Coordinates of C-alpha atoms and ligand atoms in Angstrom, one line a residue:
M1 CA -35.1 200.3 12.3
T2 CA -36.7 198.6 9.4
F3 CA -36.9 200.6 6.1
A4 CA -37.3 199.7 2.5
L5 CA -35.4 201.0 -0.6
H6 CA -36.7 200.7 -4.1
G7 CA -34.9 200.1 -7.4
I8 CA -35.1 198.3 -10.7
P9 CA -35.7 194.5 -10.4
V10 CA -33.3 192.8 -12.7
S11 CA -33.0 189.2 -11.5
K12 CA -35.8 187.5 -9.8
G13 CA -35.9 185.5 -6.6
I14 CA -35.6 186.4 -2.9
A15 CA -32.4 186.7 -1.0
I16 CA -32.1 187.0 2.7
G17 CA -28.7 187.7 4.2
K18 CA -26.2 190.2 5.6
A19 CA -24.9 193.1 3.6
V20 CA -21.4 193.0 2.4
L21 CA -20.5 196.6 1.3
I22 CA -18.0 196.6 -1.5
S23 CA -16.3 199.9 -2.2
R24 CA -15.1 200.6 -5.6
A25 CA -11.6 199.9 -4.4
A26 CA -12.8 196.6 -2.9
L27 CA -13.9 195.4 -6.3
E28 CA -10.3 195.3 -7.3
V29 CA -9.3 193.0 -4.5
S30 CA -9.7 189.4 -3.7
H31 CA -11.7 188.2 -0.7
Y32 CA -10.4 185.1 0.9
L33 CA -9.4 183.6 4.2
V34 CA -5.7 183.2 4.8
E35 CA -4.7 179.7 5.9
P36 CA -4.4 179.2 9.7
G37 CA -0.9 179.9 10.8
K38 CA -0.3 182.4 7.9
E39 CA -1.9 185.4 9.7
E40 CA 1.3 187.0 10.7
A41 CA 2.8 186.8 7.2
E42 CA -0.4 188.4 5.8
A43 CA -0.2 191.2 8.4
Q44 CA 3.4 191.7 7.3
K45 CA 2.3 192.0 3.7
L46 CA 0.0 194.9 4.7
L47 CA 2.8 196.6 6.6
D48 CA 5.1 196.2 3.6
A49 CA 2.5 197.8 1.4
F50 CA 2.2 200.7 3.7
E51 CA 6.0 201.1 3.7
Q52 CA 6.1 201.0 -0.1
V53 CA 3.4 203.7 -0.4
R54 CA 5.3 205.8 2.2
L55 CA 8.4 205.6 0.0
E56 CA 6.4 206.4 -3.1
L57 CA 4.9 209.5 -1.5
D58 CA 8.3 210.6 -0.3
Q59 CA 9.7 210.3 -3.8
L60 CA 6.8 212.2 -5.2
R61 CA 7.2 215.0 -2.6
H62 CA 10.9 215.4 -3.3
G63 CA 10.5 215.1 -7.0
L64 CA 8.0 218.0 -7.2
P65 CA 9.3 220.7 -9.5
K66 CA 10.0 224.1 -7.9
D67 CA 7.1 225.8 -9.7
A68 CA 4.6 223.1 -8.8
P69 CA 1.5 224.6 -7.2
Q70 CA 1.6 224.7 -3.4
E71 CA -1.6 222.6 -3.2
M72 CA 0.3 219.7 -4.7
A73 CA 2.8 219.6 -1.8
A74 CA 0.0 220.1 0.8
F75 CA -1.9 217.3 -0.8
L76 CA 1.0 214.9 -0.6
D77 CA 1.7 216.0 3.0
V78 CA -1.9 215.2 4.0
H79 CA -1.6 211.8 2.4
G80 CA 1.7 211.2 4.2
M81 CA 0.1 212.1 7.5
I82 CA -2.8 209.8 6.9
L83 CA -0.5 207.0 6.1
A84 CA 1.7 207.6 9.1
D85 CA -1.3 207.4 11.5
P86 CA -0.9 203.9 13.1
A87 CA -4.7 203.7 13.5
L88 CA -5.2 203.1 9.7
A89 CA -3.3 199.8 9.9
E90 CA -4.2 198.8 13.4
K91 CA -7.8 197.5 12.8
P92 CA -7.0 195.7 9.5
I93 CA -4.2 193.9 11.2
K94 CA -6.6 192.9 14.0
L95 CA -9.0 191.6 11.3
I96 CA -6.3 189.6 9.7
R97 CA -5.3 188.1 13.0
T98 CA -8.7 187.4 14.4
Q99 CA -10.8 186.7 11.3
R100 CA -8.1 185.6 8.9
M101 CA -9.2 188.1 6.2
N102 CA -6.7 188.6 3.5
A103 CA -4.9 192.0 3.8
A104 CA -6.7 193.9 1.0
W105 CA -10.1 192.7 2.2
A106 CA -9.2 193.7 5.8
L107 CA -8.1 197.2 4.7
T108 CA -11.2 197.8 2.6
T109 CA -13.4 196.7 5.5
E110 CA -11.7 199.3 7.6
L111 CA -12.0 201.9 4.8
N112 CA -15.7 201.3 4.6
D113 CA -16.1 201.8 8.4
L114 CA -14.1 205.0 8.2
L115 CA -16.0 206.3 5.3
E116 CA -19.2 205.7 7.1
Q117 CA -18.0 207.6 10.1
F118 CA -17.0 210.5 7.9
A119 CA -20.4 210.5 6.2
E120 CA -21.9 211.5 9.5
I121 CA -19.6 214.5 10.0
E122 CA -21.2 217.9 9.3
D123 CA -17.9 219.9 8.9
A124 CA -17.3 220.3 5.1
Y125 CA -13.5 220.4 5.5
L126 CA -13.4 217.2 7.5
K127 CA -15.8 215.5 5.2
E128 CA -13.4 216.2 2.3
R129 CA -10.7 214.3 4.2
A130 CA -12.7 211.1 3.5
N131 CA -11.6 211.3 -0.1
D132 CA -8.0 211.5 1.0
I133 CA -8.3 208.5 3.1
R134 CA -9.9 206.6 0.3
Q135 CA -7.1 207.6 -2.1
V136 CA -4.4 206.5 0.4
A137 CA -6.1 203.2 1.0
E138 CA -6.4 202.7 -2.7
R139 CA -2.7 203.2 -3.1
V140 CA -2.0 200.6 -0.5
I141 CA -4.4 198.2 -2.2
K142 CA -2.6 198.8 -5.4
A143 CA 0.7 198.0 -3.7
L144 CA -0.8 194.8 -2.3
N145 CA -2.0 193.8 -5.7
A146 CA 1.4 194.4 -7.2
Q147 CA 2.9 192.1 -4.5
K148 CA 0.5 189.4 -5.7
K149 CA 1.8 188.9 -9.2
D150 CA -1.5 187.8 -10.7
S151 CA -4.1 189.7 -8.8
S152 CA -7.1 188.4 -10.9
L153 CA -9.9 187.1 -8.8
T154 CA -10.3 183.4 -9.3
G155 CA -12.9 181.1 -8.0
A156 CA -10.5 179.9 -5.4
D157 CA -10.0 183.4 -4.1
L158 CA -13.7 183.8 -3.4
L159 CA -15.4 182.9 -0.2
S160 CA -17.2 179.6 -0.1
P161 CA -20.6 179.4 1.7
S162 CA -19.1 177.6 4.7
E163 CA -16.4 180.2 5.1
L164 CA -18.9 183.0 5.1
G165 CA -21.1 181.1 7.6
V166 CA -24.1 183.2 6.7
E167 CA -25.7 184.2 3.4
S168 CA -24.3 187.5 2.2
I169 CA -25.7 190.1 -0.2
I170 CA -23.3 192.4 -2.0
V171 CA -24.1 196.2 -1.9
A172 CA -22.1 198.4 -4.2
H173 CA -22.2 201.8 -5.9
D174 CA -21.8 200.1 -9.2
I175 CA -20.4 196.8 -10.5
A176 CA -18.8 196.5 -13.9
P177 CA -20.0 193.5 -15.9
H178 CA -16.8 191.6 -15.8
D179 CA -16.5 192.1 -12.0
M180 CA -20.0 190.7 -11.7
L181 CA -18.9 187.7 -13.7
R182 CA -16.1 187.1 -11.3
F183 CA -18.7 186.7 -8.5
K184 CA -20.1 183.7 -10.4
E185 CA -18.3 181.2 -8.3
S186 CA -18.7 183.0 -5.1
A187 CA -21.1 182.5 -2.2
F188 CA -22.9 185.8 -2.5
T189 CA -26.6 185.3 -2.8
G190 CA -27.8 188.7 -4.0
F191 CA -26.7 192.0 -5.4
V192 CA -27.8 195.6 -4.8
T193 CA -26.3 198.5 -6.7
D194 CA -26.9 202.3 -6.7
L195 CA -26.5 202.5 -10.5
G196 CA -27.6 200.5 -13.5
G197 CA -30.6 199.8 -15.7
K198 CA -32.6 196.7 -16.5
T199 CA -30.6 195.8 -19.6
S200 CA -27.2 197.0 -18.5
H201 CA -24.7 194.3 -19.0
T202 CA -24.2 194.1 -15.2
A203 CA -27.9 193.3 -14.9
I204 CA -27.7 190.7 -17.7
V205 CA -24.8 188.9 -16.0
A206 CA -26.6 189.0 -12.6
R207 CA -29.6 187.3 -14.3
S208 CA -27.3 184.8 -15.9
M209 CA -26.1 183.9 -12.4
E210 CA -29.7 183.3 -11.3
I211 CA -29.1 185.4 -8.3
P212 CA -31.7 187.9 -7.1
A213 CA -30.5 191.5 -7.9
V214 CA -31.9 195.0 -7.7
V215 CA -30.1 197.8 -9.4
G216 CA -30.6 201.6 -9.6
V217 CA -31.3 201.7 -5.8
R218 CA -30.0 205.2 -5.5
H219 CA -27.9 205.8 -2.4
A220 CA -28.2 202.1 -1.3
S221 CA -24.5 201.9 -0.7
E222 CA -24.8 205.0 1.6
M223 CA -27.9 204.0 3.5
I224 CA -27.1 200.3 4.0
R225 CA -24.4 199.5 6.5
H226 CA -21.9 196.7 6.4
G227 CA -23.5 193.8 8.3
D228 CA -27.1 195.0 8.1
W229 CA -29.6 192.2 7.6
L230 CA -31.3 192.6 4.2
V231 CA -34.2 191.1 2.3
L232 CA -33.8 191.5 -1.4
D233 CA -36.9 191.0 -3.6
G234 CA -35.6 190.7 -7.1
E235 CA -39.1 190.4 -8.5
R236 CA -40.5 193.6 -7.2
G237 CA -37.2 195.6 -6.9
V238 CA -37.4 196.1 -3.1
V239 CA -34.6 195.9 -0.6
V240 CA -35.8 195.8 3.0
V241 CA -33.1 196.8 5.5
A242 CA -33.2 195.4 9.0
P243 CA -36.4 193.4 8.5
D244 CA -38.3 192.4 11.7
E245 CA -39.1 188.7 12.4
E246 CA -42.6 188.9 11.0
L247 CA -41.4 190.2 7.7
L248 CA -38.6 187.7 7.5
A249 CA -41.0 184.9 8.1
E250 CA -43.2 186.2 5.2
Y251 CA -40.3 186.4 2.8
R252 CA -38.9 183.0 3.8
K253 CA -42.3 181.6 2.9
L254 CA -42.2 183.4 -0.5
Q255 CA -38.7 182.1 -1.0
G256 CA -39.9 178.6 -0.4
Q257 CA -42.8 179.1 -2.9
G258 CA -40.3 180.3 -5.5
L259 CA -38.1 177.2 -5.1
K260 CA -41.2 175.0 -5.5
E261 CA -42.1 176.7 -8.7
V262 CA -38.6 176.3 -10.0
R263 CA -38.8 172.5 -9.3
K264 CA -42.2 172.3 -11.1
L265 CA -40.8 174.1 -14.1
Q266 CA -38.1 171.4 -14.4
Q267 CA -40.8 169.0 -15.6
L268 CA -41.0 170.9 -18.9
K269 CA -37.4 170.2 -19.7
H270 CA -38.2 167.3 -22.0
A271 CA -41.5 168.6 -23.5
K272 CA -41.4 169.5 -27.2
T273 CA -41.3 173.3 -27.8
E274 CA -44.5 173.9 -29.8
T275 CA -47.5 176.0 -29.5
L276 CA -51.1 174.7 -29.1
D277 CA -51.6 175.0 -32.8
R278 CA -48.4 173.0 -33.4
V279 CA -46.0 175.7 -34.5
D280 CA -42.4 174.6 -33.7
I281 CA -40.4 177.1 -31.8
D282 CA -36.6 177.0 -31.4
L283 CA -35.2 178.1 -28.1
F284 CA -31.5 179.1 -28.1
A285 CA -29.3 180.1 -25.2
N286 CA -27.3 183.3 -24.6
I287 CA -24.0 182.6 -22.9
E288 CA -21.2 184.7 -21.4
L289 CA -18.7 181.9 -20.6
P290 CA -18.1 178.6 -22.4
E291 CA -19.2 176.5 -19.4
D292 CA -22.7 178.1 -19.6
A293 CA -23.2 175.8 -22.5
I294 CA -23.5 172.8 -20.2
Q295 CA -26.6 174.2 -18.5
A296 CA -28.0 175.4 -21.9
V297 CA -27.9 171.8 -23.2
K298 CA -29.4 170.4 -20.0
L299 CA -32.3 172.7 -20.3
G300 CA -33.0 171.8 -23.9
A301 CA -31.5 174.7 -25.9
V302 CA -31.2 173.9 -29.6
G303 CA -28.1 176.0 -29.9
V304 CA -26.3 179.0 -28.7
G305 CA -28.0 182.1 -30.2
L306 CA -25.5 184.5 -28.7
F307 CA -22.1 183.9 -27.2
R308 CA -21.0 187.2 -25.8
S309 CA -17.3 186.6 -26.7
E310 CA -16.1 189.9 -25.2
F311 CA -16.3 188.5 -21.7
L312 CA -13.1 186.5 -22.7
F313 CA -11.4 189.9 -23.2
M314 CA -12.6 191.9 -20.3
D315 CA -10.5 190.7 -17.3
R316 CA -8.4 193.8 -16.7
N317 CA -5.7 191.7 -15.0
Q318 CA -5.1 189.4 -17.9
A319 CA -3.5 189.9 -21.3
L320 CA -6.0 189.6 -24.2
P321 CA -6.4 186.0 -25.2
D322 CA -4.4 185.0 -28.2
E323 CA -5.7 183.0 -31.2
E324 CA -4.9 179.6 -29.6
Q325 CA -6.6 180.5 -26.3
Q326 CA -9.6 181.9 -28.1
F327 CA -9.8 178.8 -30.4
Q328 CA -9.8 176.5 -27.3
E329 CA -12.7 178.5 -25.7
Y330 CA -14.8 178.5 -28.9
R331 CA -14.0 174.9 -29.6
R332 CA -15.1 174.1 -26.0
V333 CA -18.5 175.6 -26.6
V334 CA -18.8 173.9 -30.0
D335 CA -18.0 170.6 -28.4
L336 CA -20.3 171.1 -25.5
M337 CA -23.2 171.9 -27.9
H338 CA -22.7 168.5 -29.8
G339 CA -23.1 169.8 -33.3
L340 CA -25.8 172.3 -32.6
P341 CA -25.3 175.8 -33.9
V342 CA -23.2 178.3 -31.9
N343 CA -23.4 182.0 -32.8
I344 CA -20.1 183.5 -31.7
R345 CA -20.7 187.2 -31.5
T346 CA -17.5 189.0 -32.3
I347 CA -16.1 191.2 -29.6
D348 CA -18.6 193.9 -28.4
V349 CA -16.6 196.2 -26.1
G350 CA -17.2 199.9 -25.4
A351 CA -20.1 201.6 -23.6
D352 CA -20.6 199.8 -20.3
K353 CA -18.1 197.0 -21.2
A354 CA -14.5 198.1 -20.7
L355 CA -11.7 196.2 -22.3
G356 CA -8.9 194.3 -20.5
S357 CA -6.0 196.7 -20.0
S358 CA -3.0 194.8 -21.4
G359 CA -1.4 196.5 -24.3
L360 CA -4.4 198.3 -25.5
D361 CA -5.5 201.9 -25.5
V362 CA -8.6 201.3 -23.3
S363 CA -9.6 205.0 -23.5
K364 CA -10.2 204.6 -27.2
T365 CA -13.4 202.7 -26.8
G366 CA -14.8 205.2 -24.3
T367 CA -17.9 204.7 -22.4
S368 CA -20.5 206.4 -24.6
P369 CA -23.0 204.0 -26.1
L370 CA -22.7 206.1 -29.3
G371 CA -19.0 205.7 -29.4
L372 CA -16.5 203.3 -30.8
R373 CA -18.3 200.1 -29.8
A374 CA -18.5 196.6 -31.1
I375 CA -17.8 196.1 -34.8
R376 CA -16.8 199.8 -35.1
W377 CA -14.0 199.1 -32.6
S378 CA -13.0 195.8 -34.3
L379 CA -12.6 197.5 -37.6
T380 CA -10.2 199.9 -36.1
E381 CA -8.2 197.0 -34.7
P382 CA -8.0 194.7 -37.7
E383 CA -5.2 192.5 -36.2
I384 CA -7.3 191.8 -33.1
F385 CA -10.4 191.2 -35.2
L386 CA -8.5 188.9 -37.6
T387 CA -7.2 186.9 -34.7
Q388 CA -10.7 186.4 -33.4
L389 CA -12.0 185.5 -36.8
R390 CA -9.3 182.9 -37.3
A391 CA -10.1 181.4 -33.9
I392 CA -13.8 181.2 -34.8
L393 CA -13.0 179.8 -38.2
R394 CA -10.8 177.1 -36.7
A395 CA -13.5 176.1 -34.3
S396 CA -15.9 175.8 -37.2
A397 CA -13.9 172.7 -38.3
F398 CA -15.3 170.9 -35.2
G399 CA -18.9 171.8 -35.2
Q400 CA -21.4 174.5 -36.2
A401 CA -19.6 177.6 -35.2
R402 CA -21.1 180.7 -36.8
I403 CA -19.9 184.3 -36.9
M404 CA -22.3 187.0 -35.7
I405 CA -21.5 190.7 -36.1
P406 CA -22.8 193.3 -33.6
M407 CA -23.8 196.9 -34.2
L408 CA -23.6 197.1 -38.0
A409 CA -25.3 200.0 -39.7
H410 CA -23.4 200.9 -42.8
A411 CA -22.8 199.0 -46.1
K412 CA -19.2 199.9 -45.9
E413 CA -18.8 198.3 -42.5
I414 CA -20.4 195.2 -43.9
D415 CA -18.0 195.3 -46.9
E416 CA -15.0 195.7 -44.6
T417 CA -16.2 192.9 -42.3
F418 CA -16.5 190.4 -45.2
R419 CA -13.1 191.5 -46.5
L420 CA -11.5 190.6 -43.2
I421 CA -13.4 187.3 -43.0
E422 CA -12.0 186.4 -46.4
K423 CA -8.6 187.5 -45.3
A424 CA -8.8 185.3 -42.2
K425 CA -9.8 182.4 -44.3
Q426 CA -6.9 182.9 -46.7
Q427 CA -4.5 183.1 -43.7
L428 CA -5.7 179.8 -42.4
H429 CA -5.6 178.3 -45.9
Q430 CA -2.0 179.3 -46.2
R431 CA -1.2 177.8 -42.9
G432 CA -3.0 174.6 -43.9
Q433 CA -5.4 174.8 -41.0
P434 CA -8.9 173.3 -41.4
F435 CA -12.0 175.5 -41.2
N436 CA -15.5 175.4 -42.7
P437 CA -15.2 177.5 -45.9
N438 CA -19.0 178.0 -45.9
I439 CA -19.2 179.2 -42.3
Q440 CA -22.5 181.1 -41.8
V441 CA -22.2 184.8 -41.1
G442 CA -25.0 186.7 -39.4
A443 CA -25.7 190.3 -38.4
M444 CA -27.3 191.7 -35.3
I445 CA -30.0 194.1 -36.0
E446 CA -29.7 196.5 -33.1
I447 CA -29.3 200.0 -34.6
P448 CA -32.5 201.5 -36.0
A449 CA -30.7 202.4 -39.2
A450 CA -30.1 198.8 -39.8
A451 CA -33.7 197.9 -39.1
L452 CA -34.8 200.6 -41.6
V453 CA -32.6 199.3 -44.4
L454 CA -33.2 195.6 -43.7
P455 CA -33.1 194.5 -47.3
L456 CA -29.3 195.3 -47.3
F457 CA -28.9 192.9 -44.4
I458 CA -31.2 190.3 -45.8
N459 CA -29.2 190.2 -49.1
R460 CA -25.8 189.9 -47.5
F461 CA -26.2 187.7 -44.4
D462 CA -27.0 184.1 -43.8
F463 CA -29.0 184.9 -40.6
L464 CA -30.1 187.8 -38.5
S465 CA -30.6 188.3 -34.8
I466 CA -32.4 191.3 -33.2
G467 CA -30.6 192.8 -30.3
T468 CA -33.6 194.4 -28.6
N469 CA -31.5 195.8 -25.7
D470 CA -29.6 198.1 -28.0
L471 CA -32.4 198.5 -30.5
I472 CA -34.6 200.0 -27.7
Q473 CA -31.7 202.0 -26.4
Y474 CA -31.0 203.6 -29.7
T475 CA -34.5 204.0 -30.9
L476 CA -35.7 205.7 -27.7
A477 CA -32.4 207.5 -27.3
I478 CA -31.8 206.4 -23.7
D479 CA -28.6 205.0 -22.2
R480 CA -29.6 201.4 -21.2
A481 CA -27.1 201.6 -18.2
D482 CA -28.3 204.9 -16.9
H483 CA -30.8 204.5 -14.0
A484 CA -31.9 208.1 -14.4
V485 CA -33.7 207.3 -17.7
A486 CA -34.5 203.7 -16.8
H487 CA -38.2 204.5 -16.5
L488 CA -38.2 205.4 -20.2
Y489 CA -36.8 202.0 -21.3
D490 CA -40.0 200.6 -22.8
P491 CA -40.1 197.5 -25.0
L492 CA -43.8 198.2 -25.6
H493 CA -43.3 201.6 -27.0
P494 CA -45.3 201.6 -30.3
A495 CA -42.1 202.5 -32.2
I496 CA -40.4 199.4 -31.0
L497 CA -43.3 197.1 -31.8
H498 CA -43.5 198.6 -35.3
L499 CA -39.7 198.1 -35.8
L500 CA -39.8 194.5 -34.5
A501 CA -42.8 193.5 -36.4
S502 CA -41.4 194.9 -39.6
I503 CA -38.0 193.2 -39.2
I504 CA -39.5 189.8 -38.5
E505 CA -42.0 190.1 -41.3
Q506 CA -39.4 191.1 -43.9
A507 CA -36.9 188.4 -42.9
K508 CA -39.6 185.7 -42.8
R509 CA -40.8 186.7 -46.2
A510 CA -37.2 186.5 -47.6
N511 CA -36.7 183.2 -45.8
V512 CA -33.7 184.4 -43.9
P513 CA -33.6 183.0 -40.3
I514 CA -34.4 185.7 -37.8
A515 CA -34.1 185.5 -34.0
V516 CA -34.4 187.8 -31.1
C517 CA -31.5 187.6 -28.7
G518 CA -32.1 190.7 -26.5
E519 CA -33.6 190.5 -23.1
M520 CA -37.1 190.7 -24.6
A521 CA -36.8 187.1 -25.8
G522 CA -36.3 185.8 -22.3
D523 CA -39.2 187.8 -20.7
P524 CA -42.1 185.4 -20.4
A525 CA -44.5 188.4 -20.2
L526 CA -43.5 189.2 -23.8
T527 CA -43.4 185.7 -25.3
K528 CA -46.9 185.8 -26.8
L529 CA -46.3 189.3 -28.2
L530 CA -43.2 188.0 -30.1
L531 CA -45.1 184.9 -31.3
A532 CA -47.8 187.2 -32.5
M533 CA -45.2 189.0 -34.7
G534 CA -44.3 185.6 -36.2
L535 CA -41.1 185.0 -34.3
T536 CA -40.1 181.4 -34.1
D537 CA -36.4 181.7 -32.9
F538 CA -35.9 183.0 -29.4
S539 CA -32.5 183.3 -27.7
M540 CA -32.2 184.0 -24.0
H541 CA -30.2 183.2 -21.0
F542 CA -30.8 179.5 -20.0
S543 CA -32.4 180.5 -16.7
Q544 CA -35.3 181.9 -18.7
L545 CA -35.7 178.9 -21.1
L546 CA -38.4 177.0 -19.2
L547 CA -40.4 180.0 -18.2
V548 CA -40.6 181.1 -21.8
K549 CA -41.3 177.5 -22.9
R550 CA -44.3 177.4 -20.5
E551 CA -45.8 180.4 -22.2
I552 CA -45.2 178.9 -25.7
L553 CA -47.0 175.7 -24.7
K554 CA -50.0 177.7 -23.8
A555 CA -50.1 179.9 -26.9
N556 CA -52.1 179.7 -30.1
V557 CA -50.1 181.5 -32.8
G558 CA -52.9 181.7 -35.3
M559 CA -55.1 183.5 -32.8
L560 CA -52.2 185.8 -31.7
K561 CA -51.4 186.8 -35.2
A562 CA -55.1 187.6 -35.9
R563 CA -55.2 189.9 -32.9
F564 CA -51.9 191.5 -33.4
P565 CA -52.8 194.2 -36.0
R566 CA -54.9 195.9 -33.3
V567 CA -51.9 196.2 -31.0
L568 CA -49.9 197.8 -33.8
K569 CA -52.6 200.3 -34.6
A570 CA -52.8 201.4 -30.9
Y571 CA -50.7 204.5 -30.4
E572 CA -52.4 205.8 -27.2
P573 CA -51.3 203.9 -24.0
E574 CA -54.9 203.1 -23.1
A575 CA -55.8 201.7 -26.5
Q576 CA -52.6 199.7 -26.5
A577 CA -53.2 198.3 -23.0
K578 CA -56.7 197.2 -24.2
A579 CA -55.3 195.6 -27.4
L580 CA -52.6 193.8 -25.4
E581 CA -55.0 192.6 -22.9
R582 CA -57.1 191.1 -25.6
L583 CA -54.0 189.6 -27.3
L584 CA -52.9 187.9 -24.1
A585 CA -56.3 186.8 -23.0
Ligands
PEP601 C1 -28.8 193.4 -27.5 O1 -28.3 194.5 -27.7 O2 -30.0 193.2 -27.4 C2 -27.9 192.2 -27.3 C3 -28.3 191.0 -27.3 O3 -26.5 192.4 -27.2 P1 -25.9 193.1 -25.9 O4 -27.0 193.0 -24.8 O5 -24.7 192.3 -25.5 O6 -25.6 194.5 -26.3
MG602 MG1 -26.3 194.7 -28.3

């Protein structure tokens, strides 16, 4: 039966394909086809993992202290029984033999099927057993991952389109940003998640992959079944499950129109970025991985306005990159940008971005957006911060690498940051390694407190960049990754407009370069509004560059500026809508 689910559109385009349900456990595993002839070895791997978990459970059971609560022993017994049931391994082994799925993938597929069956059971006790099955399966997956020394998902592990045979759309409860990034090389053509907000980092990465995505589709992972046909409309935030032929035809037509529009936009690639009244505008790119710079240059970006360096640190299966590895990555971006500026944003972990596990107390950063995030965390880990600063400084000897600091609010944080930058310079000097001693240092303005004391930042930094994603989150007091408050995430809230206009105006007056690098900069519906505020530097993901450029080419800044005060004065929604309509006319 056809039905539609609604969520938050985060990455436009239309995807049509079969649902691939990815459980939380499945996100930890690779999906690949084993080579023909290796099926039996793969099946044996699964059986070995089962045996290993059986031994672990036995050990745990026998090692229980005498005064351990009875439930503990009962719990281990239940898990032992589940593991001993031959049915749990039977189907995955069949999938390995007939479909050449790798062991962990086969097991998670079976797990999904079982969980689905359990979801239909009324009996509360039996329903609870679903959790036990999940936990047992996760133990086996862990054992499988341990067998494979480096279990990180690489491009080679992922399915290629020909292997999948049919377009596939991922459906998951939630996907962490770095997991999303790992899908970059894969053949999946769309994403649906139960959780998430428009500017969550997962959404940002999905957009950067130019793959249609809808997040915050509550219960999607429960209502959609593995293998269901789906139409995903990333523009309107709709997911149609089991579409009929008529609907499919309609969406295929829309898909075709979208592709035509993309081709048309390409013609703007070489046009000068200036408004009708000849105001030059600079379009920079936001990147997550060094190779994104290739596309950025192709699409005419005049630099990298934001390199989210933390994505180099977030693979939980890898050790944190050392100075040399980081230097190579930064240098790569600098080289790819051929002398254009590259703002390397120092590591911004915490909140919805967890750190890689190796050797670090991951729990320290926490998941609260008000917690130990970004520069706050870096300042508590001076050695890691110094390592990153040295790597950026070394890259500055090869091009225009610049340092950009996220989430500053306090003067003492600024002092400490500059002290460490100086120390990193001294260390390189002592080693005799080259760097640009006049490297530019910029600050992100993304905490309202920073916006409200802008002269402090204007006096101390070479350039500023407004992170509207966080500025909105913190000004409106809503977690940007929480779908429950996603409807309150409003870039047009008068408080936001006032803050933005004031920051841009003050920085311009002081002659300090000011950019916007949050998602607002890449939203073509907001381009004219930002131009009206006097913004001339926009930084966005490269997939948005030409869309924003098209708006710029049609804009008259003089006229926009003249009409803008009315927008600022409109506090009531109706008055604001009218003023905006006039502005954009
Ligand atoms: C922002 O906050 O707007 C920003 C660009 O940084 P991030 O989205 O990575 O927090
Ligand atoms: Mg931010």
